[in-house]
Coordinates of C-alpha atoms in Angstrom, one line a residue:
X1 CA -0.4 14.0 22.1
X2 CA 0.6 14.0 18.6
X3 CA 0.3 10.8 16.8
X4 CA 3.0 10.3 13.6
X5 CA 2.5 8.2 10.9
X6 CA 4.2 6.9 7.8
X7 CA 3.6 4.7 5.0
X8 CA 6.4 3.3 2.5
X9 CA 6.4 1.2 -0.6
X10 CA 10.3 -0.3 -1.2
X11 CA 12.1 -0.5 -4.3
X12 CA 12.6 -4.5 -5.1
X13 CA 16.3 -3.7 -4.6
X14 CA 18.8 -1.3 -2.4
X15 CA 21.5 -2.0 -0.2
X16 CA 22.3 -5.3 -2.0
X17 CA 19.3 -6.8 -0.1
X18 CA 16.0 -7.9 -1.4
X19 CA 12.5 -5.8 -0.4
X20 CA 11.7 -8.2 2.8
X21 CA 15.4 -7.3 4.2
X22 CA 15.1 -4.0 4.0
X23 CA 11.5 -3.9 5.3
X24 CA 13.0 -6.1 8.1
X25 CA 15.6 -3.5 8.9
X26 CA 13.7 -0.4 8.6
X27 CA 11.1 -2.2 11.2
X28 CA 14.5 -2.7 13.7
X29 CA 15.6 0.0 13.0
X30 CA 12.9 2.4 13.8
X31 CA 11.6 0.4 16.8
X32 CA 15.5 0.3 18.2
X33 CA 14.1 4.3 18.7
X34 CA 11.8 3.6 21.7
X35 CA 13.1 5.0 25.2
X36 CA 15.9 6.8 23.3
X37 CA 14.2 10.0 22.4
X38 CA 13.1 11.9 24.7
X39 CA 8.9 12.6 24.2
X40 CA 8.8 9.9 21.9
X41 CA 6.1 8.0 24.1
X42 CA 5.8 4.7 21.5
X43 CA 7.1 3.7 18.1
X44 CA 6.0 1.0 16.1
X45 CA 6.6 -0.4 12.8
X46 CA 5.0 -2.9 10.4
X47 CA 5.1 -5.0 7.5
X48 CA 2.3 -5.4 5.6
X49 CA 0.7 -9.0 4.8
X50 CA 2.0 -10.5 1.4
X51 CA -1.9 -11.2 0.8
X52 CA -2.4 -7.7 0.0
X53 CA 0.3 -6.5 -2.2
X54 CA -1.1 -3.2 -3.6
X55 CA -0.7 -1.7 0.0
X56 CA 2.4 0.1 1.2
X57 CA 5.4 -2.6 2.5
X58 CA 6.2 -0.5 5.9
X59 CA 3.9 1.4 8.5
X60 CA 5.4 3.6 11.0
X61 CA 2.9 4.2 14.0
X62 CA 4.3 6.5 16.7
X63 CA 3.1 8.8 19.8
X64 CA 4.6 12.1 20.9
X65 CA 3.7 14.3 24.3
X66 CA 3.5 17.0 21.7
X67 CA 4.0 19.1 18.7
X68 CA 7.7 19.6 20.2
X69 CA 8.5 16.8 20.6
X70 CA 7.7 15.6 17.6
X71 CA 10.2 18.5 15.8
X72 CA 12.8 16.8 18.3
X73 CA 12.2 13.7 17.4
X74 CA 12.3 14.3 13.6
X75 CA 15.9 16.4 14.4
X76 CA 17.5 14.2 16.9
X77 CA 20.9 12.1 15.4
X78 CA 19.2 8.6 16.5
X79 CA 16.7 9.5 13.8
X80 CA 18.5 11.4 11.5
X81 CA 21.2 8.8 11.4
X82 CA 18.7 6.2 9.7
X83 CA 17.0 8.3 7.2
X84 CA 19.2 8.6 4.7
X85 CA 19.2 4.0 4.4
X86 CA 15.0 4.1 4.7
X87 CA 15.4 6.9 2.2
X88 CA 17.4 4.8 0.0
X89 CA 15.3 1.7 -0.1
X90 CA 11.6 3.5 -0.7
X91 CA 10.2 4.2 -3.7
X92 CA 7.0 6.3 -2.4
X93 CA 6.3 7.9 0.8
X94 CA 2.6 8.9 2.7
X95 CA 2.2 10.4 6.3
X96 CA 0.0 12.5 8.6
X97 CA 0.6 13.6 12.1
X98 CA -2.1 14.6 14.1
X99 CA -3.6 15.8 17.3
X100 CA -4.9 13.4 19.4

């Protein structure tokens, strides 16, 4: 099993929406992703607690059957197709994937 995961700060502004719409969307639409990519076992998002401000806005925790399917998963259009409004809205970006 592969776990993915990936951290994102947000510009105050993109879209025309404020930070907490857009981390509100990016949640939706990453977790709209479960049981529509094949080996893509679980995906979660999260927004991070206004206590703590200095962390990252949105976590994406996922699960893969494998190092495959996680090069699928990165490829397919379902994902592809929301990249390029996440990409948009983040102003820094940290992940890891590994073998669990």
């Amino acid at each position: 099993m592969i776990k993915h995961i990936v951290c994102w700060k947000l510009k105050e502004e993109a879209h025309g929406n404020d930070k907490a719409t857009n981390m509100k969307l990016i949640k939706e639409k990453l977790e709209n992703l479960q049981g529509k990519i094949e080996g893509l076992i679980k995906i979660e998002a999260g927004i991070n607690l206004p206590d703590y401000p200095a962390n990252y806005d949105v976590v994406l925790y996922s699960e893969l059957e494998s190092k495959e399917a996680l090069d699928y998963y990165q490829s397919h259009p379902l994902h592809q197709e929301i990249l390029p409004f996440i990409r948009e809205a983040v102003s820094s970006r940290v992940a890891v994937d590994y073998e669990a």
